[in-house]
Every structure is written in structure tokens, then in C-alpha cells.
Amino acid sequence: MRNRFYDLKKLIPDKLYLKLIYRKYMGKSLNLKNPKTFNEKIQWLKLYDRNPLYSKLVDKYRVREYIKNLLGEEYLIPLLGVWDKGEEIDFSKLPDKFVLKCTHNSGGVIVCKDKNKMNYTEVIKQLNNSLKRNYYYGTREYPYKNVIPKIIAEKYMEDDSGGLIDYKFFCFNGYVDNVMLCIDRQNNNPKFYFFNKNWKLLRINVRGKNAPTNFTLPKPECIDKMFEIASTLSKNIPFVRVDLYECKNKIYFGEMTFYPQSGLDNNLLEETDLYLGNLIKLSGGKVHEKYWIPNKQKRK
């Protein structure tokens, strides 16, 4: 029954589908004619900014070549293997700790901290089920539509605290407005805080608003370099979130996220939704004009 519903979703045109799910998750109509908020503009970008480069940038395997050529191989988490299906994985050749990912979707990461406790049969089943799904059809994130599904294994990374802080940079055509830190993820209790380039806390989410007056978090020594990398990766892209890691004073690339929460973040504060939305310029630059659908009738 679930597979039949999945197949039926494929028949719904993108624009109608986005209007339906926006109504479902946000509780209001989607304004594509004159979008103003961050969530609205993310939906607009799904429909009309279809640069073919994005498919490479969301592909967790192919993006590695892009990062290597643009920044250098030292920014890549070491690759342990790549396979077309779960049965091809030789777990005996993997270290005791590693991370498995499918290359064509978002989420679904399998973190192994002790290979001897892993149920290989269940892991293979989970990976193979994921390989069968085209992530595009769930929320119409176009870059994923033509990604060739594969499985990769990467080195397990952790800092001295036993975790790994995730730095998520909100980027607007080379301008990096802020970075969102995700802490305490290893305790299954993630906390999010926003900081600007001067490492001032931005009170643009509930946790930030409720933080004490002088609240801060340790500023990484390499934060300026991280902002620089995020700026480089986001040039000529109306919006992208660049996710980086810092581990023992070294910077590692995580991923590029074009549609955070798929533009359906109903927990985003109203003022923040407008603030971030104002930073996305839909008129764009010359690089993107040839990829955008020019017929204004199609944008209603």
C-alpha cells in the first residue's frame, strides 16, 4: 500500500504537489507569485532554479571530486569504500568504526561505533531499501532526481569530547550571513545556536532567544577560514547551506544543503523566516539566467 501511494505521488505535477505539502505542513497557502519568506523562496527555487551542477553537489560521492578540485583533498573525510548495493560491502575490510551513507538522499546515515555489535543483515536491508527510492519525489528537490544511487563508507570522525560539532553556514550567493552550530548530537539531544561572523549570538531561534545575556560557545580557531570556504562554495548560488566539521583544528566538508527542512520548517520564527527570505535574491545573476524558467506565467 505504501509503495502504491509512493507511485501515485509521482503523477502529481511539481507545482501542485508543492502547494499541497506547503499547505499541509505550514498551514497556509504557498505564494509563488511574490514569495517573501525563506520557506516560500525555497519552494520557488525548487521549481525554477535548476542548475544541473546542483545534482553533482548533492551527490555525496561525486561532490568529493568537486571539493578536491576547488579546495583540496585535505578537506575531505577519508573514503573507505563505494558500492552499488549492500551485498557488495565486505565488512571484514572496514575498521571497527565507520559511517555508511547513501549518495542520493538526505539523512539515513548509519554510524557504526563497534563493528562487532552491528547487524549486517539489517544494515544491508536498510541500505538496499533506500537505494530503491528516488528522494526527489518526496518533496520535489530537483537536484536529487538524477543522482545515481550508491553507498559510501567514510572514516568515523570525533573530537576529544567524543562528538563532532556541526557548523551549518547560511550562504547567499557568496555572502555568508551566519553559522548554525549543532551541539550535543552524540547525546541524542541536539541544540542549535546561531552566530554571525563576529561570533555574536544571533537570537533568531527559540533557544537563542532564551539563552542568558552573555551566552556564547567556544569560538573555533579556524572559524574565519570556515566562513571563507562557505563563501567560495556558495558563489553564484542564490541560497545554499554549507555544512562543515571542525575536528582537532582541521576543517572537513560535510555537505551542501539547498533546501533545509525542504522549506517546510514550521518551527522557524516568523521574523526569522522573513529575515532569511529577504537575503535570497530571486532575480539572480547571469550564471543562473539560462537555467531559470523565464515564462512568468509558469511562476504563478
PDB file of C-alpha atoms in Angstrom:
ATOM      1  CA  MET A   1       0.000   0.000   0.000  1.00  0.00           C
ATOM      2  CA  ARG A   2       2.858   2.368   0.872  1.00  0.00           C
ATOM      3  CA  ASN A   3       4.584   1.661  -2.450  1.00  0.00           C
ATOM      4  CA  ARG A   4       1.333   2.334  -4.329  1.00  0.00           C
ATOM      5  CA  PHE A   5       0.979   5.721  -2.607  1.00  0.00           C
ATOM      6  CA  TYR A   6       4.610   6.498  -3.483  1.00  0.00           C
ATOM      7  CA  ASP A   7       3.905   5.737  -7.152  1.00  0.00           C
ATOM      8  CA  LEU A   8       0.767   7.895  -7.139  1.00  0.00           C
ATOM      9  CA  LYS A   9       2.752  10.872  -5.807  1.00  0.00           C
ATOM     10  CA  LYS A  10       4.931  10.744  -8.918  1.00  0.00           C
ATOM     11  CA  LEU A  11       1.929  11.630 -11.089  1.00  0.00           C
ATOM     12  CA  ILE A  12       1.264  14.971  -9.374  1.00  0.00           C
ATOM     13  CA  PRO A  13       2.908  17.962 -11.138  1.00  0.00           C
ATOM     14  CA  ASP A  14       5.665  19.633  -9.126  1.00  0.00           C
ATOM     15  CA  LYS A  15       3.948  22.977  -8.591  1.00  0.00           C
ATOM     16  CA  LEU A  16       0.673  21.446  -7.428  1.00  0.00           C
ATOM     17  CA  TYR A  17       2.499  18.978  -5.198  1.00  0.00           C
ATOM     18  CA  LEU A  18       4.495  21.748  -3.512  1.00  0.00           C
ATOM     19  CA  LYS A  19       1.335  23.773  -2.923  1.00  0.00           C
ATOM     20  CA  LEU A  20      -0.310  20.754  -1.322  1.00  0.00           C
ATOM     21  CA  ILE A  21       2.529  19.842   1.025  1.00  0.00           C
ATOM     22  CA  TYR A  22       3.133  23.505   1.908  1.00  0.00           C
ATOM     23  CA  ARG A  23      -0.493  23.795   2.982  1.00  0.00           C
ATOM     24  CA  LYS A  24      -0.191  20.550   4.943  1.00  0.00           C
ATOM     25  CA  TYR A  25       2.987  21.436   6.871  1.00  0.00           C
ATOM     26  CA  MET A  26       2.772  25.228   7.075  1.00  0.00           C
ATOM     27  CA  GLY A  27      -0.994  25.616   7.437  1.00  0.00           C
ATOM     28  CA  LYS A  28      -1.240  28.345   4.797  1.00  0.00           C
ATOM     29  CA  SER A  29      -1.163  28.884   1.038  1.00  0.00           C
ATOM     30  CA  LEU A  30       2.123  28.975  -0.843  1.00  0.00           C
ATOM     31  CA  ASN A  31       2.815  32.318  -2.514  1.00  0.00           C
ATOM     32  CA  LEU A  32       4.895  31.593  -5.623  1.00  0.00           C
ATOM     33  CA  LYS A  33       3.876  34.780  -7.415  1.00  0.00           C
ATOM     34  CA  ASN A  34       5.521  37.073  -4.861  1.00  0.00           C
ATOM     35  CA  PRO A  35       7.386  34.919  -2.322  1.00  0.00           C
ATOM     36  CA  LYS A  36       8.830  36.779   0.658  1.00  0.00           C
ATOM     37  CA  THR A  37       9.720  34.292   3.384  1.00  0.00           C
ATOM     38  CA  PHE A  38      12.603  31.853   3.483  1.00  0.00           C
ATOM     39  CA  ASN A  39      10.254  28.862   3.308  1.00  0.00           C
ATOM     40  CA  GLU A  40       8.368  30.320   0.319  1.00  0.00           C
ATOM     41  CA  LYS A  41      11.522  31.164  -1.594  1.00  0.00           C
ATOM     42  CA  ILE A  42      12.912  27.679  -1.029  1.00  0.00           C
ATOM     43  CA  GLN A  43       9.815  26.293  -2.801  1.00  0.00           C
ATOM     44  CA  TRP A  44      10.328  28.821  -5.627  1.00  0.00           C
ATOM     45  CA  LEU A  45      13.941  27.731  -6.022  1.00  0.00           C
ATOM     46  CA  LYS A  46      12.889  24.084  -6.214  1.00  0.00           C
ATOM     47  CA  LEU A  47      10.746  24.914  -9.237  1.00  0.00           C
ATOM     48  CA  TYR A  48      12.770  27.490 -11.124  1.00  0.00           C
ATOM     49  CA  ASP A  49      16.475  27.307 -10.247  1.00  0.00           C
ATOM     50  CA  ARG A  50      17.504  24.050 -11.892  1.00  0.00           C
ATOM     51  CA  ASN A  51      21.204  24.413 -12.482  1.00  0.00           C
ATOM     52  CA  PRO A  52      22.476  20.937 -13.474  1.00  0.00           C
ATOM     53  CA  LEU A  53      25.571  21.469 -11.313  1.00  0.00           C
ATOM     54  CA  TYR A  54      23.381  21.034  -8.223  1.00  0.00           C
ATOM     55  CA  SER A  55      22.914  17.323  -8.950  1.00  0.00           C
ATOM     56  CA  LYS A  56      26.660  16.847  -8.598  1.00  0.00           C
ATOM     57  CA  LEU A  57      26.806  18.938  -5.444  1.00  0.00           C
ATOM     58  CA  VAL A  58      24.122  16.908  -3.614  1.00  0.00           C
ATOM     59  CA  ASP A  59      25.653  13.585  -4.714  1.00  0.00           C
ATOM     60  CA  LYS A  60      27.696  12.511  -1.681  1.00  0.00           C
ATOM     61  CA  TYR A  61      30.155  10.631  -3.885  1.00  0.00           C
ATOM     62  CA  ARG A  62      30.558  12.916  -6.905  1.00  0.00           C
ATOM     63  CA  VAL A  63      30.793  16.081  -4.790  1.00  0.00           C
ATOM     64  CA  ARG A  64      34.076  14.774  -3.404  1.00  0.00           C
ATOM     65  CA  GLU A  65      35.774  15.335  -6.754  1.00  0.00           C
ATOM     66  CA  TYR A  66      34.333  18.870  -6.876  1.00  0.00           C
ATOM     67  CA  ILE A  67      35.655  19.684  -3.379  1.00  0.00           C
ATOM     68  CA  LYS A  68      39.037  18.139  -4.147  1.00  0.00           C
ATOM     69  CA  ASN A  69      39.472  20.285  -7.263  1.00  0.00           C
ATOM     70  CA  LEU A  70      38.136  23.509  -5.710  1.00  0.00           C
ATOM     71  CA  LEU A  71      39.504  23.345  -2.158  1.00  0.00           C
ATOM     72  CA  GLY A  72      41.873  20.401  -1.861  1.00  0.00           C
ATOM     73  CA  GLU A  73      41.685  16.774  -0.819  1.00  0.00           C
ATOM     74  CA  GLU A  74      42.646  17.625   2.769  1.00  0.00           C
ATOM     75  CA  TYR A  75      39.103  18.927   3.353  1.00  0.00           C
ATOM     76  CA  LEU A  76      37.520  15.554   2.607  1.00  0.00           C
ATOM     77  CA  ILE A  77      36.668  12.942   5.224  1.00  0.00           C
ATOM     78  CA  PRO A  78      38.633   9.830   4.150  1.00  0.00           C
ATOM     79  CA  LEU A  79      36.641   7.476   1.913  1.00  0.00           C
ATOM     80  CA  LEU A  80      36.664   3.786   2.879  1.00  0.00           C
ATOM     81  CA  GLY A  81      34.617   2.324   0.027  1.00  0.00           C
ATOM     82  CA  VAL A  82      31.868   2.771  -2.555  1.00  0.00           C
ATOM     83  CA  TRP A  83      29.329   0.168  -3.688  1.00  0.00           C
ATOM     84  CA  ASP A  84      26.237  -0.171  -5.883  1.00  0.00           C
ATOM     85  CA  LYS A  85      24.314  -2.381  -3.430  1.00  0.00           C
ATOM     86  CA  GLY A  86      24.507  -3.536   0.153  1.00  0.00           C
ATOM     87  CA  GLU A  87      25.576  -7.104  -0.643  1.00  0.00           C
ATOM     88  CA  GLU A  88      28.822  -5.797  -2.152  1.00  0.00           C
ATOM     89  CA  ILE A  89      30.079  -4.431   1.170  1.00  0.00           C
ATOM     90  CA  ASP A  90      32.875  -6.519   2.679  1.00  0.00           C
ATOM     91  CA  PHE A  91      32.525  -5.556   6.326  1.00  0.00           C
ATOM     92  CA  SER A  92      35.673  -7.524   7.226  1.00  0.00           C
ATOM     93  CA  LYS A  93      37.724  -4.894   5.382  1.00  0.00           C
ATOM     94  CA  LEU A  94      36.173  -1.970   7.232  1.00  0.00           C
ATOM     95  CA  PRO A  95      37.591  -0.660  10.536  1.00  0.00           C
ATOM     96  CA  ASP A  96      35.758  -1.098  13.833  1.00  0.00           C
ATOM     97  CA  LYS A  97      34.238   2.387  13.467  1.00  0.00           C
ATOM     98  CA  PHE A  98      32.863   3.870  10.253  1.00  0.00           C
ATOM     99  CA  VAL A  99      29.930   5.733   8.720  1.00  0.00           C
ATOM    100  CA  LEU A 100      27.701   4.451   5.893  1.00  0.00           C
ATOM    101  CA  LYS A 101      25.662   6.761   3.637  1.00  0.00           C
ATOM    102  CA  CYS A 102      23.606   6.537   0.501  1.00  0.00           C
ATOM    103  CA  THR A 103      24.722   9.107  -2.047  1.00  0.00           C
ATOM    104  CA  HIS A 104      21.311  10.104  -3.416  1.00  0.00           C
ATOM    105  CA  ASN A 105      19.259  11.219  -0.410  1.00  0.00           C
ATOM    106  CA  SER A 106      19.287  13.284   2.766  1.00  0.00           C
ATOM    107  CA  GLY A 107      19.604  11.673   6.176  1.00  0.00           C
ATOM    108  CA  GLY A 108      19.657   7.915   6.624  1.00  0.00           C
ATOM    109  CA  VAL A 109      23.260   7.905   7.847  1.00  0.00           C
ATOM    110  CA  ILE A 110      24.374   4.727   9.625  1.00  0.00           C
ATOM    111  CA  VAL A 111      27.012   5.376  12.279  1.00  0.00           C
ATOM    112  CA  CYS A 112      28.924   2.304  13.435  1.00  0.00           C
ATOM    113  CA  LYS A 113      30.932   2.682  16.648  1.00  0.00           C
ATOM    114  CA  ASP A 114      31.536  -1.039  17.147  1.00  0.00           C
ATOM    115  CA  LYS A 115      31.501  -3.350  14.140  1.00  0.00           C
ATOM    116  CA  ASN A 116      31.113  -6.428  16.335  1.00  0.00           C
ATOM    117  CA  LYS A 117      27.696  -5.190  17.502  1.00  0.00           C
ATOM    118  CA  MET A 118      26.368  -4.401  14.041  1.00  0.00           C
ATOM    119  CA  ASN A 119      23.582  -6.469  12.494  1.00  0.00           C
ATOM    120  CA  TYR A 120      24.911  -6.689   8.934  1.00  0.00           C
ATOM    121  CA  THR A 121      21.731  -8.247   7.562  1.00  0.00           C
ATOM    122  CA  GLU A 122      19.566  -5.399   8.829  1.00  0.00           C
ATOM    123  CA  VAL A 123      22.041  -2.764   7.652  1.00  0.00           C
ATOM    124  CA  ILE A 124      22.148  -4.233   4.146  1.00  0.00           C
ATOM    125  CA  LYS A 125      18.352  -4.381   4.047  1.00  0.00           C
ATOM    126  CA  GLN A 126      18.071  -0.758   5.178  1.00  0.00           C
ATOM    127  CA  LEU A 127      20.588   0.429   2.598  1.00  0.00           C
ATOM    128  CA  ASN A 128      19.010  -1.518  -0.257  1.00  0.00           C
ATOM    129  CA  ASN A 129      15.547  -0.175   0.580  1.00  0.00           C
ATOM    130  CA  SER A 130      16.968   3.325   0.496  1.00  0.00           C
ATOM    131  CA  LEU A 131      18.633   2.704  -2.876  1.00  0.00           C
ATOM    132  CA  LYS A 132      15.241   1.909  -4.418  1.00  0.00           C
ATOM    133  CA  ARG A 133      13.762   5.300  -3.513  1.00  0.00           C
ATOM    134  CA  ASN A 134      14.131   8.440  -5.580  1.00  0.00           C
ATOM    135  CA  TYR A 135      14.420  11.148  -2.937  1.00  0.00           C
ATOM    136  CA  TYR A 136      13.164  13.798  -5.372  1.00  0.00           C
ATOM    137  CA  TYR A 137       9.550  12.625  -5.307  1.00  0.00           C
ATOM    138  CA  GLY A 138       9.057  13.126  -1.566  1.00  0.00           C
ATOM    139  CA  THR A 139       9.498  16.918  -1.539  1.00  0.00           C
ATOM    140  CA  ARG A 140      10.432  17.660  -5.186  1.00  0.00           C
ATOM    141  CA  GLU A 141      14.026  18.663  -4.508  1.00  0.00           C
ATOM    142  CA  TYR A 142      15.050  18.587  -8.155  1.00  0.00           C
ATOM    143  CA  PRO A 143      18.854  18.104  -7.793  1.00  0.00           C
ATOM    144  CA  TYR A 144      18.267  14.609  -6.373  1.00  0.00           C
ATOM    145  CA  LYS A 145      16.170  13.411  -9.306  1.00  0.00           C
ATOM    146  CA  ASN A 146      19.037  12.171 -11.475  1.00  0.00           C
ATOM    147  CA  VAL A 147      21.608  11.180  -8.848  1.00  0.00           C
ATOM    148  CA  ILE A 148      22.828   7.610  -9.390  1.00  0.00           C
ATOM    149  CA  PRO A 149      22.283   5.773  -6.073  1.00  0.00           C
ATOM    150  CA  LYS A 150      25.393   4.328  -4.449  1.00  0.00           C
ATOM    151  CA  ILE A 151      26.610   3.512  -0.952  1.00  0.00           C
ATOM    152  CA  ILE A 152      29.756   5.021   0.510  1.00  0.00           C
ATOM    153  CA  ALA A 153      31.672   4.421   3.726  1.00  0.00           C
ATOM    154  CA  GLU A 154      33.646   7.200   5.370  1.00  0.00           C
ATOM    155  CA  LYS A 155      36.007   7.319   8.318  1.00  0.00           C
ATOM    156  CA  TYR A 156      34.306   7.779  11.693  1.00  0.00           C
ATOM    157  CA  MET A 157      35.235  11.220  12.996  1.00  0.00           C
ATOM    158  CA  GLU A 158      35.115  12.545  16.556  1.00  0.00           C
ATOM    159  CA  ASP A 159      36.856  15.232  18.575  1.00  0.00           C
ATOM    160  CA  ASP A 160      38.308  14.976  22.078  1.00  0.00           C
ATOM    161  CA  SER A 161      34.821  15.234  23.614  1.00  0.00           C
ATOM    162  CA  GLY A 162      33.683  12.095  21.799  1.00  0.00           C
ATOM    163  CA  GLY A 163      31.406  14.066  19.487  1.00  0.00           C
ATOM    164  CA  LEU A 164      31.676  16.252  16.430  1.00  0.00           C
ATOM    165  CA  ILE A 165      30.320  19.801  16.195  1.00  0.00           C
ATOM    166  CA  ASP A 166      28.413  20.509  13.006  1.00  0.00           C
ATOM    167  CA  TYR A 167      28.765  24.033  11.570  1.00  0.00           C
ATOM    168  CA  LYS A 168      25.991  24.951   9.137  1.00  0.00           C
ATOM    169  CA  PHE A 169      26.636  28.161   7.179  1.00  0.00           C
ATOM    170  CA  PHE A 170      23.697  30.031   5.643  1.00  0.00           C
ATOM    171  CA  CYS A 171      25.021  31.379   2.346  1.00  0.00           C
ATOM    172  CA  PHE A 172      23.503  33.734  -0.202  1.00  0.00           C
ATOM    173  CA  ASN A 173      25.454  33.969  -3.473  1.00  0.00           C
ATOM    174  CA  GLY A 174      28.831  34.158  -1.728  1.00  0.00           C
ATOM    175  CA  TYR A 175      27.602  36.196   1.246  1.00  0.00           C
ATOM    176  CA  VAL A 176      27.667  34.136   4.444  1.00  0.00           C
ATOM    177  CA  ASP A 177      25.218  35.648   6.907  1.00  0.00           C
ATOM    178  CA  ASN A 178      25.552  33.272   9.845  1.00  0.00           C
ATOM    179  CA  VAL A 179      26.535  29.857  11.059  1.00  0.00           C
ATOM    180  CA  MET A 180      24.290  27.482  12.990  1.00  0.00           C
ATOM    181  CA  LEU A 181      26.067  25.245  15.483  1.00  0.00           C
ATOM    182  CA  CYS A 182      24.669  21.861  16.335  1.00  0.00           C
ATOM    183  CA  ILE A 183      25.960  20.576  19.691  1.00  0.00           C
ATOM    184  CA  ASP A 184      25.241  17.568  21.944  1.00  0.00           C
ATOM    185  CA  ARG A 185      24.175  15.465  18.985  1.00  0.00           C
ATOM    186  CA  GLN A 186      26.005  12.435  20.367  1.00  0.00           C
ATOM    187  CA  ASN A 187      23.665  12.527  23.397  1.00  0.00           C
ATOM    188  CA  ASN A 188      20.561  12.469  21.170  1.00  0.00           C
ATOM    189  CA  ASN A 189      19.713  15.927  22.477  1.00  0.00           C
ATOM    190  CA  PRO A 190      20.881  18.307  19.733  1.00  0.00           C
ATOM    191  CA  LYS A 191      20.915  22.029  20.490  1.00  0.00           C
ATOM    192  CA  PHE A 192      21.129  24.753  17.844  1.00  0.00           C
ATOM    193  CA  TYR A 193      22.635  28.223  18.163  1.00  0.00           C
ATOM    194  CA  PHE A 194      23.257  30.884  15.507  1.00  0.00           C
ATOM    195  CA  PHE A 195      26.333  33.143  15.392  1.00  0.00           C
ATOM    196  CA  ASN A 196      27.428  35.856  12.971  1.00  0.00           C
ATOM    197  CA  LYS A 197      30.914  36.270  11.521  1.00  0.00           C
ATOM    198  CA  ASN A 198      32.000  38.266  14.595  1.00  0.00           C
ATOM    199  CA  TRP A 199      30.889  35.392  16.820  1.00  0.00           C
ATOM    200  CA  LYS A 200      27.970  37.271  18.286  1.00  0.00           C
ATOM    201  CA  LEU A 201      24.985  35.134  19.265  1.00  0.00           C
ATOM    202  CA  LEU A 202      22.013  35.761  16.973  1.00  0.00           C
ATOM    203  CA  ARG A 203      18.751  35.365  18.821  1.00  0.00           C
ATOM    204  CA  ILE A 204      16.818  34.172  15.806  1.00  0.00           C
ATOM    205  CA  ASN A 205      15.548  30.876  17.149  1.00  0.00           C
ATOM    206  CA  VAL A 206      13.772  29.910  20.377  1.00  0.00           C
ATOM    207  CA  ARG A 207      16.879  28.534  22.076  1.00  0.00           C
ATOM    208  CA  GLY A 208      18.876  31.612  21.104  1.00  0.00           C
ATOM    209  CA  LYS A 209      16.181  33.959  22.395  1.00  0.00           C
ATOM    210  CA  ASN A 210      16.079  32.133  25.725  1.00  0.00           C
ATOM    211  CA  ALA A 211      19.855  31.998  26.173  1.00  0.00           C
ATOM    212  CA  PRO A 212      21.383  34.000  29.062  1.00  0.00           C
ATOM    213  CA  THR A 213      22.563  37.553  28.384  1.00  0.00           C
ATOM    214  CA  ASN A 214      26.263  36.739  27.975  1.00  0.00           C
ATOM    215  CA  PHE A 215      25.800  33.280  26.472  1.00  0.00           C
ATOM    216  CA  THR A 216      28.392  32.099  23.969  1.00  0.00           C
ATOM    217  CA  LEU A 217      30.116  28.936  22.774  1.00  0.00           C
ATOM    218  CA  PRO A 218      33.836  28.336  22.226  1.00  0.00           C
ATOM    219  CA  LYS A 219      34.968  30.042  19.020  1.00  0.00           C
ATOM    220  CA  PRO A 220      36.981  27.690  16.785  1.00  0.00           C
ATOM    221  CA  GLU A 221      40.421  28.967  15.831  1.00  0.00           C
ATOM    222  CA  CYS A 222      39.650  28.167  12.200  1.00  0.00           C
ATOM    223  CA  ILE A 223      36.227  29.851  12.053  1.00  0.00           C
ATOM    224  CA  ASP A 224      37.397  32.620   9.701  1.00  0.00           C
ATOM    225  CA  LYS A 225      38.674  30.002   7.269  1.00  0.00           C
ATOM    226  CA  MET A 226      35.361  28.163   7.518  1.00  0.00           C
ATOM    227  CA  PHE A 227      33.443  31.325   6.618  1.00  0.00           C
ATOM    228  CA  GLU A 228      35.830  31.778   3.673  1.00  0.00           C
ATOM    229  CA  ILE A 229      35.239  28.219   2.450  1.00  0.00           C
ATOM    230  CA  ALA A 230      31.474  28.620   2.743  1.00  0.00           C
ATOM    231  CA  SER A 231      31.661  31.830   0.709  1.00  0.00           C
ATOM    232  CA  THR A 232      33.717  30.136  -2.009  1.00  0.00           C
ATOM    233  CA  LEU A 233      31.346  27.177  -2.294  1.00  0.00           C
ATOM    234  CA  SER A 234      28.213  29.332  -2.439  1.00  0.00           C
ATOM    235  CA  LYS A 235      29.192  31.820  -5.148  1.00  0.00           C
ATOM    236  CA  ASN A 236      26.608  32.121  -7.960  1.00  0.00           C
ATOM    237  CA  ILE A 237      24.072  30.134  -5.917  1.00  0.00           C
ATOM    238  CA  PRO A 238      21.033  32.126  -4.635  1.00  0.00           C
ATOM    239  CA  PHE A 239      20.983  30.086  -1.428  1.00  0.00           C
ATOM    240  CA  VAL A 240      22.787  27.062  -0.086  1.00  0.00           C
ATOM    241  CA  ARG A 241      23.664  25.881   3.392  1.00  0.00           C
ATOM    242  CA  VAL A 242      27.262  24.715   3.538  1.00  0.00           C
ATOM    243  CA  ASP A 243      27.858  22.159   6.281  1.00  0.00           C
ATOM    244  CA  LEU A 244      31.391  21.835   7.636  1.00  0.00           C
ATOM    245  CA  TYR A 245      33.017  19.991  10.512  1.00  0.00           C
ATOM    246  CA  GLU A 246      35.907  21.005  12.745  1.00  0.00           C
ATOM    247  CA  CYS A 247      37.893  18.182  14.250  1.00  0.00           C
ATOM    248  CA  LYS A 248      41.113  18.774  16.169  1.00  0.00           C
ATOM    249  CA  ASN A 249      41.673  22.132  14.438  1.00  0.00           C
ATOM    250  CA  LYS A 250      41.127  20.688  10.976  1.00  0.00           C
ATOM    251  CA  ILE A 251      38.205  21.565   8.687  1.00  0.00           C
ATOM    252  CA  TYR A 252      36.241  18.893   6.854  1.00  0.00           C
ATOM    253  CA  PHE A 253      33.494  19.228   4.255  1.00  0.00           C
ATOM    254  CA  GLY A 254      30.123  17.767   5.221  1.00  0.00           C
ATOM    255  CA  GLU A 255      27.586  18.535   2.513  1.00  0.00           C
ATOM    256  CA  MET A 256      25.751  21.255   0.622  1.00  0.00           C
ATOM    257  CA  THR A 257      22.077  21.597   1.504  1.00  0.00           C
ATOM    258  CA  PHE A 258      19.941  23.580  -0.932  1.00  0.00           C
ATOM    259  CA  TYR A 259      16.605  23.168   0.830  1.00  0.00           C
ATOM    260  CA  PRO A 260      16.866  22.988   4.661  1.00  0.00           C
ATOM    261  CA  GLN A 261      13.843  21.176   6.085  1.00  0.00           C
ATOM    262  CA  SER A 262      12.738  21.224   2.433  1.00  0.00           C
ATOM    263  CA  GLY A 263      11.395  24.737   3.011  1.00  0.00           C
ATOM    264  CA  LEU A 264       8.718  23.335   5.318  1.00  0.00           C
ATOM    265  CA  ASP A 265      10.122  24.488   8.647  1.00  0.00           C
ATOM    266  CA  ASN A 266       7.070  25.442  10.694  1.00  0.00           C
ATOM    267  CA  ASN A 267       9.290  25.906  13.773  1.00  0.00           C
ATOM    268  CA  LEU A 268      11.098  28.838  12.179  1.00  0.00           C
ATOM    269  CA  LEU A 269      10.232  32.092  13.923  1.00  0.00           C
ATOM    270  CA  GLU A 270       8.116  34.383  11.763  1.00  0.00           C
ATOM    271  CA  GLU A 271      10.647  37.204  11.915  1.00  0.00           C
ATOM    272  CA  THR A 272      13.479  34.817  11.038  1.00  0.00           C
ATOM    273  CA  ASP A 273      11.513  33.396   8.118  1.00  0.00           C
ATOM    274  CA  LEU A 274      11.223  36.952   6.740  1.00  0.00           C
ATOM    275  CA  TYR A 275      14.813  37.910   7.623  1.00  0.00           C
ATOM    276  CA  LEU A 276      16.394  34.942   5.824  1.00  0.00           C
ATOM    277  CA  GLY A 277      13.909  35.217   2.970  1.00  0.00           C
ATOM    278  CA  ASN A 278      14.962  38.811   2.339  1.00  0.00           C
ATOM    279  CA  LEU A 279      18.539  37.618   1.795  1.00  0.00           C
ATOM    280  CA  ILE A 280      17.556  35.344  -1.112  1.00  0.00           C
ATOM    281  CA  LYS A 281      17.566  37.368  -4.331  1.00  0.00           C
ATOM    282  CA  LEU A 282      15.447  35.512  -6.862  1.00  0.00           C
ATOM    283  CA  SER A 283      16.416  37.780  -9.756  1.00  0.00           C
ATOM    284  CA  GLY A 284      19.805  36.078  -9.584  1.00  0.00           C
ATOM    285  CA  GLY A 285      22.927  36.617 -11.626  1.00  0.00           C
ATOM    286  CA  LYS A 286      23.942  35.889 -15.196  1.00  0.00           C
ATOM    287  CA  VAL A 287      25.253  32.446 -14.327  1.00  0.00           C
ATOM    288  CA  HIS A 288      21.766  31.192 -13.484  1.00  0.00           C
ATOM    289  CA  GLU A 289      19.619  33.002 -16.021  1.00  0.00           C
ATOM    290  CA  LYS A 290      19.882  30.210 -18.579  1.00  0.00           C
ATOM    291  CA  TYR A 291      18.652  27.641 -16.071  1.00  0.00           C
ATOM    292  CA  TRP A 292      15.664  29.550 -14.741  1.00  0.00           C
ATOM    293  CA  ILE A 293      12.268  29.152 -16.362  1.00  0.00           C
ATOM    294  CA  PRO A 294      11.651  32.561 -17.970  1.00  0.00           C
ATOM    295  CA  ASN A 295       7.916  32.294 -18.614  1.00  0.00           C
ATOM    296  CA  LYS A 296       6.284  34.409 -15.907  1.00  0.00           C
ATOM    297  CA  GLN A 297       3.008  32.633 -16.490  1.00  0.00           C
ATOM    298  CA  LYS A 298       4.599  29.484 -15.084  1.00  0.00           C
ATOM    299  CA  ARG A 299       5.534  31.225 -11.854  1.00  0.00           C
ATOM    300  CA  LYS A 300       2.021  31.971 -10.670  1.00  0.00           C
TER     301      LYS A 300
END
